[in-house]
C-alpha positions as MATLAB code, in Angstrom:
seq = 'AGAYLAPRTVRGMLPVLTRTTVARIPVGVVGVISPWNYPLTLALADVLPALVAGNAVVLKPDPQTTLTALWAAAALEECGLPADVLQVVAGGGDVGAALVEEVDHIAFTGSTATGRIIAGRAGERLIGATLELGGKNPLYVAADADLDVAALGAVRACFSNSGQLCMSIERLVLHEDVADAFLDLFLERVSSLRLSAALDYTADVGSLTSAAQLERVEGHVHDALARGARILAGGVHRTDVGPLFYAPTVLADVPPHALCAQEETFGPVVSVVRVASDDEAVAVMNETEFGLNASIWSADTRRARTLAARVRAGTVNINDGYAAAWGSVEAPMGGFGASGQGRRHGREGIEQYTEA';
ca = [
       6.553  -18.082   14.112;
       7.990  -21.109   15.856;
       8.392  -22.947   12.574;
       9.924  -19.926   10.841;
      12.440  -19.322   13.632;
      13.433  -22.900   14.488;
      17.137  -23.758   13.983;
      17.730  -25.907   10.928;
      20.495  -28.329   10.142;
      22.137  -28.146    6.738;
      24.852  -30.174    5.007;
      28.241  -29.318    6.447;
      31.634  -29.203    4.839;
      32.322  -32.850    5.663;
      29.177  -34.965    6.068;
      29.100  -37.025    9.287;
      32.326  -35.422   10.554;
      30.825  -31.921   10.771;
      27.423  -30.633   11.760;
      26.195  -27.200   10.604;
      23.215  -25.479   12.169;
      21.579  -22.247   10.969;
      20.070  -20.309   13.860;
      18.045  -17.116   13.884;
      18.621  -14.610   16.690;
      16.810  -11.307   17.325;
      18.427   -8.151   15.962;
      17.830   -6.366   19.294;
      15.600   -3.296   19.298;
      13.318   -2.631   16.328;
      11.997    0.848   15.627;
       8.602    1.130   13.925;
       7.368    4.389   12.396;
       3.702    3.961   11.458;
       1.385    6.206    9.391;
      -1.982    7.799   10.086;
      -4.178    6.094    7.503;
      -4.553    2.663    9.179;
      -3.256    3.460   12.651;
      -3.868    0.070   14.285;
      -3.133   -2.358   11.460;
      -0.057   -0.645   10.048;
       1.507   -0.316   13.487;
       0.888   -3.867   14.678;
       1.714   -5.447   11.305;
       5.358   -4.596   12.037;
       5.296   -4.589   15.846;
       3.967   -8.131   16.299;
       6.439   -9.931   13.972;
       9.320   -8.060   15.599;
       8.125   -9.070   19.054;
       7.614  -12.752   18.238;
      11.090  -12.817   16.695;
      12.394  -11.940   20.162;
      13.049   -8.218   19.841;
      12.042   -5.223   21.885;
      10.147   -2.573   19.909;
       9.887    1.204   20.037;
       6.834    2.433   18.124;
       6.525    6.022   16.895;
       3.072    6.556   15.428;
       2.021    9.511   13.328;
       1.135   12.388   15.701;
      -2.502   12.241   14.548;
      -2.870    8.663   15.791;
      -0.800    8.469   18.982;
      -3.777    7.441   21.118;
      -4.415    4.370   18.961;
      -0.821    3.203   19.439;
      -0.975    3.786   23.200;
      -4.235    1.831   23.401;
      -2.716   -1.067   21.411;
       0.382   -1.167   23.629;
      -1.748   -1.187   26.772;
      -3.931   -3.976   25.358;
      -0.871   -6.108   24.543;
       0.506   -5.641   28.038;
      -2.874   -6.589   29.491;
      -2.722   -9.771   27.389;
       0.611  -10.720   28.939;
       3.328   -8.929   26.992;
       6.110   -8.110   29.476;
       6.154   -4.480   30.558;
       8.382   -2.136   28.529;
       9.144   -4.687   25.789;
       6.986   -2.460   23.592;
       7.280    1.273   24.166;
       5.495    4.100   22.377;
       7.150    7.459   21.750;
       5.100   10.450   20.645;
       6.219   13.196   18.303;
       6.871   14.272   14.751;
       9.636   13.806   12.233;
      12.376   14.858   14.633;
      11.448   11.997   16.964;
      11.402    9.589   14.022;
      14.861   10.747   12.958;
      16.161   10.236   16.497;
      14.667    6.737   16.561;
      16.599    5.737   13.438;
      19.814    6.648   15.293;
      19.107    4.317   18.219;
      17.606    1.065   16.927;
      19.025   -2.079   15.339;
      16.405   -2.246   12.565;
      13.927    0.388   11.359;
      10.507   -0.311    9.834;
       8.784    2.617    8.144;
       5.497    2.982    6.303;
       4.930    6.280    4.531;
       6.041    8.443    1.631;
       8.824    7.536   -0.760;
      10.571   10.854   -0.105;
      10.832   10.180    3.629;
      11.657    6.528    2.989;
      14.702    7.514    0.937;
      15.990    9.655    3.819;
      15.494    6.830    6.329;
      17.118    4.294    3.990;
      20.108    6.577    3.560;
      20.666    6.933    7.285;
      20.081    3.217    7.872;
      22.685    2.509    5.228;
      25.190    4.754    6.951;
      24.563    2.951   10.243;
      24.512   -0.465    8.526;
      21.191   -1.460   10.065;
      18.308   -3.147    8.314;
      15.431   -1.082    6.943;
      11.967   -2.307    6.017;
      10.208    0.337    3.941;
       6.676    0.241    2.575;
       6.369    3.394    0.527;
       4.169    4.942   -2.137;
       2.424    3.384   -5.091;
       0.834    4.345   -8.386;
      -1.175    1.185   -8.569;
      -2.805    0.070  -11.854;
      -5.930   -1.981  -12.497;
      -6.248   -3.613  -15.923;
      -9.644   -4.586  -17.350;
      -9.004   -7.153  -20.075;
     -11.250   -7.602  -23.098;
     -12.875  -10.720  -21.642;
     -13.578   -9.360  -18.143;
     -17.009   -9.478  -16.528;
     -17.554   -5.723  -16.772;
     -20.278   -5.379  -14.163;
     -18.196   -7.229  -11.567;
     -15.062   -5.354  -12.609;
     -16.808   -1.988  -12.292;
     -17.963   -2.804   -8.762;
     -14.501   -4.042   -7.800;
     -12.809   -1.000   -9.310;
     -15.001    1.414   -7.351;
     -13.983   -0.286   -4.116;
     -10.334   -0.482   -5.158;
     -10.152    3.206   -6.095;
     -12.255    4.947   -3.456;
     -12.244    2.922   -0.226;
     -10.968    5.060    2.660;
     -11.224    7.995    0.223;
      -8.258    6.529   -1.646;
      -6.029    7.021    1.398;
      -4.290    3.648    1.371;
      -0.998    2.582   -0.131;
      -2.523   -0.236   -2.195;
      -5.361    1.884   -3.614;
      -5.817    1.876   -7.385;
      -4.925    5.190   -9.027;
      -4.671    4.097  -12.681;
      -7.358    2.294  -14.689;
      -5.905    0.542  -17.744;
      -8.757   -0.430  -20.064;
      -8.684   -2.627  -23.158;
     -10.138   -0.516  -25.955;
     -12.646   -3.255  -26.885;
     -14.457   -2.827  -23.565;
     -13.348    0.633  -22.393;
     -16.564    2.474  -23.231;
     -18.842   -0.202  -21.829;
     -16.765   -0.458  -18.657;
     -16.696    3.306  -18.152;
     -20.487    3.510  -18.509;
     -20.877    1.032  -15.644;
     -18.010    2.433  -13.589;
     -19.055    6.093  -13.831;
     -22.647    5.194  -12.980;
     -21.438    3.558   -9.778;
     -19.067    6.432   -8.989;
     -21.831    9.000   -9.369;
     -24.047    7.073   -6.945;
     -21.475    6.933   -4.124;
     -22.764    8.547   -0.933;
     -20.450   11.039    0.757;
     -21.015   11.599    4.465;
     -19.303   12.095    7.803;
     -21.839    9.844    9.517;
     -20.443    7.073   11.705;
     -23.364    4.680   11.173;
     -21.991    2.995    8.025;
     -24.547    4.631    5.728;
     -21.806    6.442    3.786;
     -19.758    4.981    0.939;
     -16.968    7.570    1.012;
     -15.764    9.610    3.968;
     -13.547   12.602    4.495;
      -9.930   13.196    3.678;
      -7.825   13.244    6.822;
      -6.156   16.651    6.764;
      -6.015   19.989    4.989;
      -2.610   18.974    3.616;
      -4.133   15.880    2.041;
      -6.938   17.928    0.492;
      -4.366   20.381   -0.896;
      -2.429   17.534   -2.507;
      -5.549   16.058   -4.114;
      -6.717   19.412   -5.456;
      -3.223   20.203   -6.691;
      -2.986   16.973   -8.661;
      -6.398   17.489  -10.271;
      -5.776   21.144  -11.168;
      -2.358   20.276  -12.600;
      -3.832   17.521  -14.781;
      -6.586   19.804  -16.081;
      -4.075   22.540  -16.866;
      -2.149   20.010  -18.968;
      -5.209   18.956  -20.980;
      -6.899   16.245  -18.941;
     -10.697   15.901  -18.866;
     -12.959   15.225  -15.882;
     -15.295   12.267  -16.335;
     -16.597   12.429  -12.757;
     -16.016   14.464   -9.615;
     -13.271   17.045   -9.516;
     -15.110   19.032   -6.844;
     -14.235   20.001   -3.269;
     -17.493   19.052   -1.536;
     -17.693   21.732    1.130;
     -21.433   21.087    1.336;
     -20.643   17.729    2.978;
     -17.691   18.779    5.129;
     -14.502   20.832    5.075;
     -12.225   18.024    3.822;
     -14.504   16.113    1.466;
     -13.492   15.659   -2.164;
     -15.757   14.017   -4.712;
     -14.560   10.694   -6.157;
     -12.831   11.808   -9.337;
     -12.146   10.108  -12.672;
      -9.789   11.771  -15.178;
      -9.163   11.016  -18.847;
      -6.417   12.163  -21.238;
      -3.941   12.711  -18.415;
      -0.535   13.416  -20.004;
       2.397   11.329  -18.764;
       4.183   14.359  -17.277;
       1.230   15.390  -15.071;
       1.688   15.148  -11.313;
      -1.091   12.598  -10.950;
       0.580   10.413  -13.574;
       3.969   10.481  -11.867;
       3.265   10.793   -8.133;
       1.018    9.039   -5.631;
      -2.107   11.146   -5.052;
      -3.322    9.274   -1.978;
      -6.871   10.459   -2.476;
     -10.083    9.693   -4.391;
      -8.615   10.345   -7.853;
      -8.085    7.814  -10.649;
      -6.951    8.299  -14.244;
      -8.010    6.272  -17.289;
      -5.668    4.880  -19.963;
      -6.836    2.900  -23.008;
      -4.721    0.125  -24.531;
      -5.038   -2.073  -27.617;
      -3.600   -5.319  -26.248;
      -2.505   -7.233  -23.166;
       1.120   -6.538  -24.041;
       0.461   -2.805  -24.145;
      -1.400   -3.074  -20.831;
       1.620   -4.694  -19.154;
       3.880   -1.976  -20.571;
       1.594    0.762  -19.227;
       1.308   -0.903  -15.828;
       5.102   -1.042  -15.575;
       5.864    2.485  -16.822;
       6.333    3.977  -13.364;
       9.075    4.009  -10.752;
       6.601    2.480   -8.294;
       5.695   -1.181   -7.937;
       3.542   -1.831   -4.900;
       0.221   -3.322   -5.984;
      -1.609   -4.152   -9.211;
      -4.877   -5.724  -10.302;
      -5.953   -7.668  -13.394;
      -9.574   -8.478  -14.264;
     -10.205  -11.293  -16.718;
     -12.511  -14.269  -17.164;
      -9.464  -16.392  -18.004;
      -7.583  -16.610  -14.713;
      -4.794  -18.718  -16.215;
      -4.082  -16.011  -18.772;
      -4.347  -13.382  -16.069;
      -1.739  -15.203  -13.973;
       0.601  -15.219  -16.968;
       0.151  -11.458  -17.299;
       0.559  -10.986  -13.556;
       3.990  -12.619  -13.677;
       5.111   -9.825  -16.031;
       3.926   -6.972  -13.812;
       6.620   -5.441  -11.623;
       4.745   -5.149   -8.344;
       5.028   -6.736   -4.936;
       1.440   -7.967   -5.118;
      -0.791   -8.620   -8.120;
      -4.472   -9.421   -7.538;
      -6.646  -11.224  -10.088;
     -10.310  -10.196  -10.089;
      -9.817   -8.208   -6.890;
      -8.327   -4.810   -6.121;
      -6.095   -5.325   -3.087;
      -7.962   -7.020   -0.226;
      -7.013  -10.570   -1.240;
      -3.313   -9.719   -1.235;
      -3.377   -7.722    1.985;
      -5.435  -10.349    3.781;
      -3.170  -13.231    2.763;
      -1.010  -12.733    5.837;
       1.056  -15.893    5.281;
       2.393  -14.317    2.078;
       4.984  -11.498    1.973;
       3.751   -8.030    1.024;
       5.842   -5.073   -0.079;
       7.022   -3.097   -3.052;
       9.475   -2.950   -5.934;
      11.503    0.125   -6.867;
      10.303    3.383   -5.329;
       7.606    1.465   -3.438;
      10.128    0.236   -0.904;
      12.191   -2.708    0.243;
      11.685   -5.625    2.578;
       8.383   -7.367    3.229;
       5.759   -7.557    5.929;
       3.608  -10.619    6.665;
       4.528  -14.266    6.289;
       7.903  -15.905    6.865;
       9.770  -12.945    5.400;
       7.996  -10.521    7.721;
       9.379  -12.349   10.768;
      12.796  -13.393    9.459;
      13.721   -9.810    8.560;
      13.823   -8.976   12.295;
      16.488  -11.618   12.921;
      20.112  -12.273   12.073;
      20.862  -15.667   10.489;
];
């Protein structure tokens, strides 16, 4: 942070006779509205850069995860953060709306629909807005990919946290030369996933978080089936495991106008698209208003990097689903288009909470 925020001298109008310094000063008070799905990480990923940039922060967590935010704030104060520099406010959308009216910069992680509302109000107030919103993230398996490794990686990328993460893969784009072989390996792994509510790490896939989330997942699957899609795996509400469990689901022949082709599902549902070439794969990956995360699997990493440069997404992983991008905290992370604006992590994640 010190290096990112240090004043820098640049060439002035008249060299020697003038001296020009660019300084970065805090914006003031930063508001952070964090979601329920990663209640510690997604709160502190915005809180900490704002604090080190010299701002005070007001954090409004999702009502389901208020205790996590309070615990984090208490831990930071115990570590030496001055009292009241970080404050937590509890409540729902009305509290979030009030926060936008009071702060000098707003950081929001959540749905695109809510992000548009926040961006509109921030624009009216002429304050900065950092928005990490939805995604319809694709994973492309090229013709030369190691299929066994790709199948394992795709299972993790699609179904970790029951698909309840913004960078989760929801579209599998498969080169037709390897599509059948890949699906054989992928579906075998999907069918062997263990669903459980146990807290001893013996489960592969856990529960959805709320009845509303279950309703959204079921709605997307039923809509796709009604429009002609086929189930390759899952598609079942697993009440035998728990009230909010949904089987990891793989859909084929999903028409482009289906809900799960157009909107973020945010659950354990992935659709399959076959393509005949790398160029067609790039076109399919880009045919969405979202652009948060993408993944390309290929034995030729140089070729994969060339393809990655053509994908409109804030992060593109090669031979990984999303962990490498998220964990590279010196690099900026965020979305294109309907996936948001601004970046968290890295230099950009600190500089955005300053005025230059």
